[in-house]
Coordinates of C-alpha atoms in Angstrom, one line a residue:
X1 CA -67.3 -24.7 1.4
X2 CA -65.0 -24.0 4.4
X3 CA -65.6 -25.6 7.8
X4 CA -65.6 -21.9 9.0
X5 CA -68.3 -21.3 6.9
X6 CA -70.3 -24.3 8.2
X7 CA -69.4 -23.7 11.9
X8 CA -70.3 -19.9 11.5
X9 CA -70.1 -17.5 15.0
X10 CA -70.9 -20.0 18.1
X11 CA -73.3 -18.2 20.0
X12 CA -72.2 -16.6 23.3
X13 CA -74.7 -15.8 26.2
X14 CA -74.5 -12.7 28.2
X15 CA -72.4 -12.8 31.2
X16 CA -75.0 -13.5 33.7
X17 CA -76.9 -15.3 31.9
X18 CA -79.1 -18.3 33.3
X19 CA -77.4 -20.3 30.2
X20 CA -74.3 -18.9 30.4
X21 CA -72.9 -21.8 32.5
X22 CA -74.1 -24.1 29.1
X23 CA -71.6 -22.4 26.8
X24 CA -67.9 -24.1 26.8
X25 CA -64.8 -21.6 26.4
X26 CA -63.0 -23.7 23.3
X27 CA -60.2 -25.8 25.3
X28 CA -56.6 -25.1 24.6
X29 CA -54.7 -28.5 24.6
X30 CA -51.1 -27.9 25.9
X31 CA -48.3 -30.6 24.5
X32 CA -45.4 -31.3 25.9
X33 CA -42.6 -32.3 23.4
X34 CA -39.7 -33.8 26.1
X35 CA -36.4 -34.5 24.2
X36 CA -32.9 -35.1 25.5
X37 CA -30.6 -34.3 21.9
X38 CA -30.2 -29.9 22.0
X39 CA -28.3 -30.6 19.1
X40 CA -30.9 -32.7 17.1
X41 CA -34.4 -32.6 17.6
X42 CA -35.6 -28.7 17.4
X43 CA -38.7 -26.8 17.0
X44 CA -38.6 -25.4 13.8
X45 CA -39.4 -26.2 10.1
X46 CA -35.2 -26.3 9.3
X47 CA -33.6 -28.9 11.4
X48 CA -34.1 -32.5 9.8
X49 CA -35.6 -34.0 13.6
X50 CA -37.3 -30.7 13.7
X51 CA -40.3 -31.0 15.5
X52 CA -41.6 -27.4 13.4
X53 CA -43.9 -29.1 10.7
X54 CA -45.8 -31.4 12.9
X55 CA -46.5 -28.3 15.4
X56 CA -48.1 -26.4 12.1
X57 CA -49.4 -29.6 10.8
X58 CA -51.5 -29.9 14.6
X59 CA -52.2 -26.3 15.3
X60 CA -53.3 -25.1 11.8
X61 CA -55.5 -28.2 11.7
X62 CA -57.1 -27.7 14.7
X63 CA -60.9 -28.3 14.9
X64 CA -63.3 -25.7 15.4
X65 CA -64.1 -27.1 19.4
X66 CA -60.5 -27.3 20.5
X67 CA -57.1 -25.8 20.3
X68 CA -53.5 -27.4 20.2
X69 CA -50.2 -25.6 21.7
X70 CA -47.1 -27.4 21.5
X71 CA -43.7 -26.7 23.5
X72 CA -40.3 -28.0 23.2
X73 CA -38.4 -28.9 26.1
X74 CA -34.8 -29.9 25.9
X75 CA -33.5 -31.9 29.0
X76 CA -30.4 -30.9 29.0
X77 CA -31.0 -27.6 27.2
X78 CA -29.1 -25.2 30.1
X79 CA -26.7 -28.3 31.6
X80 CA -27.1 -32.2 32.2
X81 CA -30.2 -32.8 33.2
X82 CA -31.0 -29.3 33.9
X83 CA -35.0 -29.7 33.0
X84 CA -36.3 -32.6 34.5
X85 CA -39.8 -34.0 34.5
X86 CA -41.1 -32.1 37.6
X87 CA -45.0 -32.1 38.9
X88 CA -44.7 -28.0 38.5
X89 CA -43.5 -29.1 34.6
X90 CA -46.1 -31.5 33.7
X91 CA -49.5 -29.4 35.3
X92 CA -48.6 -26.9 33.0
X93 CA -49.7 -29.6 30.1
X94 CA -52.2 -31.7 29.3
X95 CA -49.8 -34.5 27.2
X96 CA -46.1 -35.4 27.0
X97 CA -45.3 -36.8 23.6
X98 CA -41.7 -38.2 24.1
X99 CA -39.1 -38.1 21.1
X100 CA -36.0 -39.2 22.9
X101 CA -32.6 -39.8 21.3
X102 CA -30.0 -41.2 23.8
X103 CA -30.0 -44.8 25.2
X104 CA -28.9 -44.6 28.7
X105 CA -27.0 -43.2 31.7
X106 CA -23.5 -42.8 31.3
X107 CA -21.7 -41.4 34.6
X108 CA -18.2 -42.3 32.8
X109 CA -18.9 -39.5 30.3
X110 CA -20.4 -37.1 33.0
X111 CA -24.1 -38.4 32.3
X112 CA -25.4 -40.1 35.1
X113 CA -29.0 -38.8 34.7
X114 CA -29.9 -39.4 31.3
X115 CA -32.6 -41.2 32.4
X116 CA -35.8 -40.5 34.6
X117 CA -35.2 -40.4 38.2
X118 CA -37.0 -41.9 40.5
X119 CA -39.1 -38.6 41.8
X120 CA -39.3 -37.7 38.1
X121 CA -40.9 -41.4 37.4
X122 CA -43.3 -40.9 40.7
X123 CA -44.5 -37.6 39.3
X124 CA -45.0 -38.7 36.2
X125 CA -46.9 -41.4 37.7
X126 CA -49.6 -39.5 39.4
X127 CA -49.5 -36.5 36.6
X128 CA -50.8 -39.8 34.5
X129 CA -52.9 -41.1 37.0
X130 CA -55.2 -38.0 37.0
X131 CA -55.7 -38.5 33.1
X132 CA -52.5 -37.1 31.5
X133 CA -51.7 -38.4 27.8
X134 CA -48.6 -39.8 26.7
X135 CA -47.0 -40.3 23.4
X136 CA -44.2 -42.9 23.4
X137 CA -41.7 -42.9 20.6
X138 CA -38.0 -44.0 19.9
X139 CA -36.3 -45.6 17.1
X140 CA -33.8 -48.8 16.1
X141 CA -30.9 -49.8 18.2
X142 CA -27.4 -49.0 18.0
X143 CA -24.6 -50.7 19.8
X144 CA -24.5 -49.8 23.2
X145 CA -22.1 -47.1 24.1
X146 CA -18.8 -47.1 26.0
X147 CA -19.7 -47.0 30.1
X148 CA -23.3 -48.3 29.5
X149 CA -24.3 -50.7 32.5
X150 CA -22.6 -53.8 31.7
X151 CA -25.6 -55.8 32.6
X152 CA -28.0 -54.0 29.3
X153 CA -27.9 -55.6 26.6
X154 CA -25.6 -55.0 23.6
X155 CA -28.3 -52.8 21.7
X156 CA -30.0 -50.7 23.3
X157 CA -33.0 -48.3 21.5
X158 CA -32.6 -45.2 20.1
X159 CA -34.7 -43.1 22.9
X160 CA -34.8 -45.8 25.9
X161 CA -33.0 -43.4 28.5
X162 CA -36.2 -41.1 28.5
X163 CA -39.0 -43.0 27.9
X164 CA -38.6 -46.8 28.8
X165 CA -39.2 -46.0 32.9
X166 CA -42.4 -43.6 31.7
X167 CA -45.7 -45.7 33.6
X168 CA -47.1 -47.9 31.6
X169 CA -46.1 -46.1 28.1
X170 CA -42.6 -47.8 28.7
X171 CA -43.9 -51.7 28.7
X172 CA -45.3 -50.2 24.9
X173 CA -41.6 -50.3 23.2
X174 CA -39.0 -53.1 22.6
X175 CA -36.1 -50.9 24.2
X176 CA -32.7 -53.3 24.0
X177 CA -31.7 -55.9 21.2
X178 CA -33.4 -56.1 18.2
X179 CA -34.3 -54.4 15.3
X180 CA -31.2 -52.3 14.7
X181 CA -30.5 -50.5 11.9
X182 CA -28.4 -53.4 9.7
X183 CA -30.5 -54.3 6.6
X184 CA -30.6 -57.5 7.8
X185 CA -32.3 -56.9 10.8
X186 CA -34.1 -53.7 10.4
X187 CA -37.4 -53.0 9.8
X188 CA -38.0 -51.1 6.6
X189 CA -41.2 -49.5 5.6
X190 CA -39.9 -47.3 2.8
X191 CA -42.3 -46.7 -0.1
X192 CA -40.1 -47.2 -3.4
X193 CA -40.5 -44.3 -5.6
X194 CA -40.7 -44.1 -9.3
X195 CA -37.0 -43.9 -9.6
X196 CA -35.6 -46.9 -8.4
X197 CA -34.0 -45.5 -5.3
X198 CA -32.1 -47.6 -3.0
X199 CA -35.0 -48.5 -0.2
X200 CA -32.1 -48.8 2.7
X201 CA -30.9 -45.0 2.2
X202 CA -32.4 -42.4 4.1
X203 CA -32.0 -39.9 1.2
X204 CA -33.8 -39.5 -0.8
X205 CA -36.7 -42.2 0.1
X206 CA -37.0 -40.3 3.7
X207 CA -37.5 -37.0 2.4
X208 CA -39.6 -38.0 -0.6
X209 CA -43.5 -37.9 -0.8
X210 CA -43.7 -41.5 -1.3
X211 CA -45.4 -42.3 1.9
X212 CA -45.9 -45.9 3.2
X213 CA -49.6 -47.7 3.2
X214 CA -51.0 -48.6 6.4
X215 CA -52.8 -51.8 7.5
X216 CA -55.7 -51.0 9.6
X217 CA -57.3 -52.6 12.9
X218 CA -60.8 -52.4 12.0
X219 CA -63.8 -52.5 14.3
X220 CA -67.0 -54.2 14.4
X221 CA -69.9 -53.8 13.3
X222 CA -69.6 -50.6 11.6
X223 CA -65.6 -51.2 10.2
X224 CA -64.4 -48.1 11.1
X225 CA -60.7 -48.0 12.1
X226 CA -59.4 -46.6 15.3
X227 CA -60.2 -43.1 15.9
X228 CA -56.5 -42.0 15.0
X229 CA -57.2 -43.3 11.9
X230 CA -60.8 -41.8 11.1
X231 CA -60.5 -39.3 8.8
X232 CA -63.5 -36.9 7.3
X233 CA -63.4 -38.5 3.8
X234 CA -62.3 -41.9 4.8
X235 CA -59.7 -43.5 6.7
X236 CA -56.5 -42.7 6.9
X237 CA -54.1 -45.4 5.6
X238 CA -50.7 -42.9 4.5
X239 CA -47.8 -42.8 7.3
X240 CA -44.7 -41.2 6.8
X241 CA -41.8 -44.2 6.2
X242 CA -38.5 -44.9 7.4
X243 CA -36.0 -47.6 7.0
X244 CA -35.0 -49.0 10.0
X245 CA -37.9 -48.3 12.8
X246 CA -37.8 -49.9 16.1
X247 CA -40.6 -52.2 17.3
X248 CA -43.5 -52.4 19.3
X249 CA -44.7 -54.4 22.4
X250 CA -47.8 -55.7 23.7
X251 CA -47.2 -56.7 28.0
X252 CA -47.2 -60.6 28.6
X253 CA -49.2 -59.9 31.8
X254 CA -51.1 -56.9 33.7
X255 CA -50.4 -56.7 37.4
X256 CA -53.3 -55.0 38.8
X257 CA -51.0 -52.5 40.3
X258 CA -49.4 -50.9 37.0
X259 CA -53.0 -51.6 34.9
X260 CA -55.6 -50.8 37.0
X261 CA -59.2 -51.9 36.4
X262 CA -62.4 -49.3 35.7
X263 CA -66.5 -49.9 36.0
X264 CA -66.2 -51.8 32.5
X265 CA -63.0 -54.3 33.0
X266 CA -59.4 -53.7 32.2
X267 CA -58.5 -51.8 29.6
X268 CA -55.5 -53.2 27.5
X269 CA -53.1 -52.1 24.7
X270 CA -53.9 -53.0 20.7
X271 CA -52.0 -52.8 18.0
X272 CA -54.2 -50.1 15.9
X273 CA -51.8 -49.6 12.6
X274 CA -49.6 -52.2 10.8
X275 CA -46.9 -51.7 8.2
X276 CA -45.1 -53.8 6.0
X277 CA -41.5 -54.4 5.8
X278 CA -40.7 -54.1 1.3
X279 CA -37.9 -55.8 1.0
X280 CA -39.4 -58.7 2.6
X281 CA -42.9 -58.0 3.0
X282 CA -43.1 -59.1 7.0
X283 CA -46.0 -56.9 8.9
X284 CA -44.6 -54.9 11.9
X285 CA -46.9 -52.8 14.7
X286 CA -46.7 -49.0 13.2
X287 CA -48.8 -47.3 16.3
X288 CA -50.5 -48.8 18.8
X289 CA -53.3 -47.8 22.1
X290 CA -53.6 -47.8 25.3
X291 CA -57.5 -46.4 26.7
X292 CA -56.5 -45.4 30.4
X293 CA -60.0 -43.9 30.2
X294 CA -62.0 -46.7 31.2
X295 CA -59.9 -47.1 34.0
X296 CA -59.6 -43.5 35.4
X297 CA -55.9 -42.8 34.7
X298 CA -54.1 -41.3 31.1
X299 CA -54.2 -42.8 27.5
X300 CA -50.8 -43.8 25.7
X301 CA -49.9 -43.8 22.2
X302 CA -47.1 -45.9 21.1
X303 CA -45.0 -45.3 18.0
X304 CA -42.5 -47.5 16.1
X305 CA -40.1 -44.5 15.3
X306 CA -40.4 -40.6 15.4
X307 CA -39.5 -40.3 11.7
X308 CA -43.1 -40.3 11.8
X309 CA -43.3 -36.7 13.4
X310 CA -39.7 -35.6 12.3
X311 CA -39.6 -32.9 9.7
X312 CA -37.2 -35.1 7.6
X313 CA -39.4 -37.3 6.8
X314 CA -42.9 -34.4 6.3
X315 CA -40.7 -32.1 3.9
X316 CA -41.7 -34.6 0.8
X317 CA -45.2 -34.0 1.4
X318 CA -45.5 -30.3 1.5
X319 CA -45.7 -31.1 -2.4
X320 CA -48.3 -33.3 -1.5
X321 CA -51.2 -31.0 0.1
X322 CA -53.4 -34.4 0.2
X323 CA -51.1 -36.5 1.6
X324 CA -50.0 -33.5 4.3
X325 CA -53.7 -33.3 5.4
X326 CA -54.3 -36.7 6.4
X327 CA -50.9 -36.5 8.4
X328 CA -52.3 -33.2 9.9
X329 CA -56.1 -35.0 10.2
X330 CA -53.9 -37.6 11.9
X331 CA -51.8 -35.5 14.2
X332 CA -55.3 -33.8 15.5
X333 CA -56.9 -37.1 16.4
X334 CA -53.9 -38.3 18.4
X335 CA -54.3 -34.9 20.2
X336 CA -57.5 -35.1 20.5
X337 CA -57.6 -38.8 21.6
X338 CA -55.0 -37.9 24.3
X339 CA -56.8 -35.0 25.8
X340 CA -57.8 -35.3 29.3
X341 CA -61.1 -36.4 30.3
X342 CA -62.3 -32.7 31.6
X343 CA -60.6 -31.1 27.8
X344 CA -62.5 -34.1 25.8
X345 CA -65.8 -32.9 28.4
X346 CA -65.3 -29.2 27.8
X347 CA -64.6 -30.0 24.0
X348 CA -67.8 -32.2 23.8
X349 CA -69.9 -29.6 25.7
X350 CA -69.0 -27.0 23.2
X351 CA -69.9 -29.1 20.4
X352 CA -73.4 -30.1 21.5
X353 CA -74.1 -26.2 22.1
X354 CA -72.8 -25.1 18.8
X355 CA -75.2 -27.7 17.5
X356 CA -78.4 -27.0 19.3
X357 CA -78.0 -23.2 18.3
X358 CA -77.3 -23.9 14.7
X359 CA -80.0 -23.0 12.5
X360 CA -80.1 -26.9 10.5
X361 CA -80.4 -28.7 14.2
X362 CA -83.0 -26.0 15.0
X363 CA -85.2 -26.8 12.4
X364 CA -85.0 -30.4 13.1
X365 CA -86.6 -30.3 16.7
X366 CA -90.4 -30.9 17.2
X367 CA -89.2 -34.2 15.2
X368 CA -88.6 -37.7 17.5
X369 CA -84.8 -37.3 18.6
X370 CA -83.4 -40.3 16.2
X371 CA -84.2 -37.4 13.3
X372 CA -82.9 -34.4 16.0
X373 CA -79.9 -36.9 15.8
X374 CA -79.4 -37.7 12.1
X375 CA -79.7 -33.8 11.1
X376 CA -76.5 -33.5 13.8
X377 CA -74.7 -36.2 12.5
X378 CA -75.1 -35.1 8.7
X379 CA -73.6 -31.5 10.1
X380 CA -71.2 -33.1 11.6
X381 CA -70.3 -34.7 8.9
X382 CA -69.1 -31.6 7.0
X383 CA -67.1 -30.6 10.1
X384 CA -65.2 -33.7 11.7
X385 CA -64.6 -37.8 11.3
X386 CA -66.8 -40.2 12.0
X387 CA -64.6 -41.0 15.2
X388 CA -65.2 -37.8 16.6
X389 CA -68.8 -37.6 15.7
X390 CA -69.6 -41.2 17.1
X391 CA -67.7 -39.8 20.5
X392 CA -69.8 -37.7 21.0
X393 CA -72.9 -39.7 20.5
X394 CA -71.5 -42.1 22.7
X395 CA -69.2 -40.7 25.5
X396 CA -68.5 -43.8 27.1
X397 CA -65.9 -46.1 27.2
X398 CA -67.8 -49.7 26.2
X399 CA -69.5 -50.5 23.3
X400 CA -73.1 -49.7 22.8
X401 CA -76.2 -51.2 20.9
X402 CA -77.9 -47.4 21.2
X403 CA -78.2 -46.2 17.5
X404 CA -75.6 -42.9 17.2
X405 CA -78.7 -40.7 16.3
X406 CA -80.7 -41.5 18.8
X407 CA -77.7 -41.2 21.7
X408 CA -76.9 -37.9 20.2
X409 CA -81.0 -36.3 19.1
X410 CA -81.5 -37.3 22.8
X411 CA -78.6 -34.9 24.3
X412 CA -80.1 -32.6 21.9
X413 CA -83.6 -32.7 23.2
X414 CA -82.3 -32.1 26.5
X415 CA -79.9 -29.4 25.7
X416 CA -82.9 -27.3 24.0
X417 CA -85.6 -28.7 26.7
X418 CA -83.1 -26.3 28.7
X419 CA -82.5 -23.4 26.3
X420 CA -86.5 -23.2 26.4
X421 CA -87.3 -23.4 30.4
X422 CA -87.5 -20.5 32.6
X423 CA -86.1 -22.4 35.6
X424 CA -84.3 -20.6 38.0
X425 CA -81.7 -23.4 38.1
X426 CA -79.7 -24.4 35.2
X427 CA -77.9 -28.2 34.8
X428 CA -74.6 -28.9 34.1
X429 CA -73.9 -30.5 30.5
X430 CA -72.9 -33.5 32.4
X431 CA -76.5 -33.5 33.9
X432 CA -78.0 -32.7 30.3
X433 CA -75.7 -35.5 28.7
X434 CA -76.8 -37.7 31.4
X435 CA -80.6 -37.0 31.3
X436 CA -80.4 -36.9 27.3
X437 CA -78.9 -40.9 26.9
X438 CA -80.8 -42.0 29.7
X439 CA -83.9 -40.5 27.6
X440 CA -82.4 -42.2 25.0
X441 CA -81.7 -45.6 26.2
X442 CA -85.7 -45.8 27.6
X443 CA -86.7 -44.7 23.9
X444 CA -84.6 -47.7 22.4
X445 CA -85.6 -50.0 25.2
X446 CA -89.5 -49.1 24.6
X447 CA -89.1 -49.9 20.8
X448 CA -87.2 -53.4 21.9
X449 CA -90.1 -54.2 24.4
X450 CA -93.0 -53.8 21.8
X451 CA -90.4 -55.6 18.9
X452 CA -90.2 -58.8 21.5
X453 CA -94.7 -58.6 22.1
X454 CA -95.0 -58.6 18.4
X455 CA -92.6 -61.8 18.1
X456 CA -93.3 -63.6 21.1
X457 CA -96.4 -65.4 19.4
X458 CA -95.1 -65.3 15.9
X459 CA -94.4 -69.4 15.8
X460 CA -98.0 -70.0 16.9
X461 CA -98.7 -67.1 14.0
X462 CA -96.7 -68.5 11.4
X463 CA -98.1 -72.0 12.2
X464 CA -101.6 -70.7 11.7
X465 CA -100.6 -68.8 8.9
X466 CA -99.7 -72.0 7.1
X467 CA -102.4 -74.1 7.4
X468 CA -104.8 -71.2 6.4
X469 CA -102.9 -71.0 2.9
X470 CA -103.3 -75.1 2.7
X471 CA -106.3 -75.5 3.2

């Protein structure tokens, strides 16, 4: 059965409506893909850094509650530095995912801005600030090129020029020296194939549909992996591979200033995905997080290499449908996790509407709200991940004791307390989401409070218990 099928029409009040203001337009996510190579990285399906399979990959797979766009923007598509990061650019998108190819400025060879600027850095700054998304991404090193800054070092990362000054994202990648793309000091992922292929070529072990095995960071208590990672019929552990990719970093310190702190502490970066080196079988950071959430501003994604979204290395698995849907399952959670707080609202509002109109949630109500919540999260089930299901259960950015079904029954019940009151004033989700885990949180609190009276006494019970049966 076809998620279409499941989903069926979303109901749509009448324009004028006392609910109408309860029914979320779907969201359109708009991506920014920022490159600096004309030549190289393009959007199409063709060009091996093509960019075209991972915008079919995304949009095609989009979920029912949200829509994906993705653009291509060369900077030095009409002249050196022609398209620069502007605050007119970025509030045209929700996300910047950066796939960067040159290393640095080089005003000997009439370059002198291939990096950001400094107003290009400041707007990027406060486009982040007010919840932006970034995907960070470059590749090995190569020898630093002739009229580099004498004071870089002598290897200097495939994508730096672009990306390394980006806020935050930039502290996320090892940008000079090490790994380059020697077999001795690169790090290779490559899955062998069946045919003995060389691991250290590109061809055909790139282009093959052989991809590599991931190590997840799993999460406590229920062992689910990242939400990136959360996939509808388990997690997802394929990655596309490449033999040299360049290397992650985790910040030694967090000034206050560059990480700011939120209501629940200071959110810091993780290393979510792991992959191992097979020639030598060393374990190097794949993908790793940064939840700007909890602190107001944008979330970051950082990425050992772009062959990861390249078309060279996604043209193997279009003979590998299963394979190509976890990528594309993949691609759609990193879009999804990178949305803006007002999208991931406006997504989450349309999903708890679609589900207190939908004829299996209907039924359910008149029941307490842990079953309201159970019948949701089987639906859900046939729909999305466990990520995005347990998201919107729980909206917040902290870790919760609240069982999922009764955070998410409770939203319910207040969402169709609403669709059944003739008030003349309607709430906004937020309100409903707000009254319907506050109801929740009392329910769970109430069953805690009679759990700890039936206990309290239960030495003195067990005590008397015992000398009853010896006696």
């Amino acid at each position: 059965m076809s998620d279409n099928v499941i989903v069926g029409a979303i109901a749509q009040p009448e324009p004028g409506h006392r609910l109408a203001e309860l029914y979320a337009d779907k969201p359109v996510q708009r991506i920014l893909c920022y490159t600096d190579s004309v030549r190289d990285v393009q959007l199409n399906n063709v060009a091996a850094f093509g960019v075209g399979l991972l915008r079919d990959l995304t949009e095609r797979n989009a979920p029912f509650h949200t829509d994906f766009r993705l653009d291509l923007v060369q900077r030095h598509g009409n002249g050196h530095a022609s398209d620069k990061l502007t605050a007119e650019l970025l509030g045209k998108y929700d996300q910047v995912w950066f796939f960067g190819i040159q290393p640095c400025d080089l005003p000997e060879q009439d370059q002198p801005e291939n990096e950001l600027t400094g107003p290009e850095v400041a707007a990027l700054r406060a486009w982040m600030d007010a919840g932006g998304g970034v995907l960070v991404t470059g590749d090995h090193s190569n020898p630093k090129p002739p009229g580099a800054d004498p004071a870089l070092d002598e290897l200097l990362n495939l994508g730096r020029a672009i990306a390394h000054r980006v806020p935050r994202a930039g502290e996320l990648r090892v940008w000079e020296g090490l790994p380059d793309s020697s077999i001795e000091f690169s790090h290779n992922t490559h899955q062998p194939d069946d045919r003995g292929s060389d691991i250290n070529n590109p061809i055909p072990m790139d282009a093959d549909h052989h991809p590599q095995q991931l190590i997840l960071k799993r999460y406590l208590p229920s062992g689910r992996p990242h939400s990136l990672f959360s996939g509808k019929r388990g997690p997802i552990t394929v990655f596309p591979d490449h033999m040299h990719e360049g290397q992650l970093r985790i910040p030694d310190s967090y000034p206050a200033e560059v990480w700011p702190s939120g209501p629940f502490g200071q959110p810091k970066p993780e290393i979510v995905a792991r992959g191992t080196d097979k020639r030598n079988g060393s374990v190097y950071g794949v993908v790793s997080t940064y939840d700007g959430h909890a602190a107001g501003v944008g979330r970051i994604v950082a990425d050992s290499t772009w062959h990861h979204y390249f078309n060279i290395n996604l043209f193997g698995f279009l003979t590998e449908p299963a394979v190509a849907a976890k990528l594309g399952e993949y691609y759609v959670n990193l879009a999804l996790w990178l949305a803006p707080p007002r999208a991931r609202q406006q997504a989450r509002a349309r999903m708890l509407w679609w589900l207190v109109n939908h004829p299996v949630v209907r039924m359910a109500f008149g029941n307490p709200a842990a079953d309201v919540g159970r019948t949701a999260l089987g639906l859900l089930a046939s729909v999305t991940n466990p990520a995005t299901a347990h998201d919107l259960a729980w909206p917040l950015p902290t870790a919760t004791d609240l069982p999922a079904e009764l955070a998410l029954g409770g939203q319910l019940v207040a969402y169709w307390q609403e669709l059944n009151s003739t008030a003349d004033t309607v709430p906004s989700p937020a309100e409903l989401i707000d009254r319907g885990l506050r109801a929740a949180a009392e329910e769970h609190a109430a069953k805690l409070r009679e759990s700890l009276a039936r206990t309290e006494n239960l030495s003195e019970s067990i005590e008397s218990g015992l000398r009853l049966t010896a006696s």
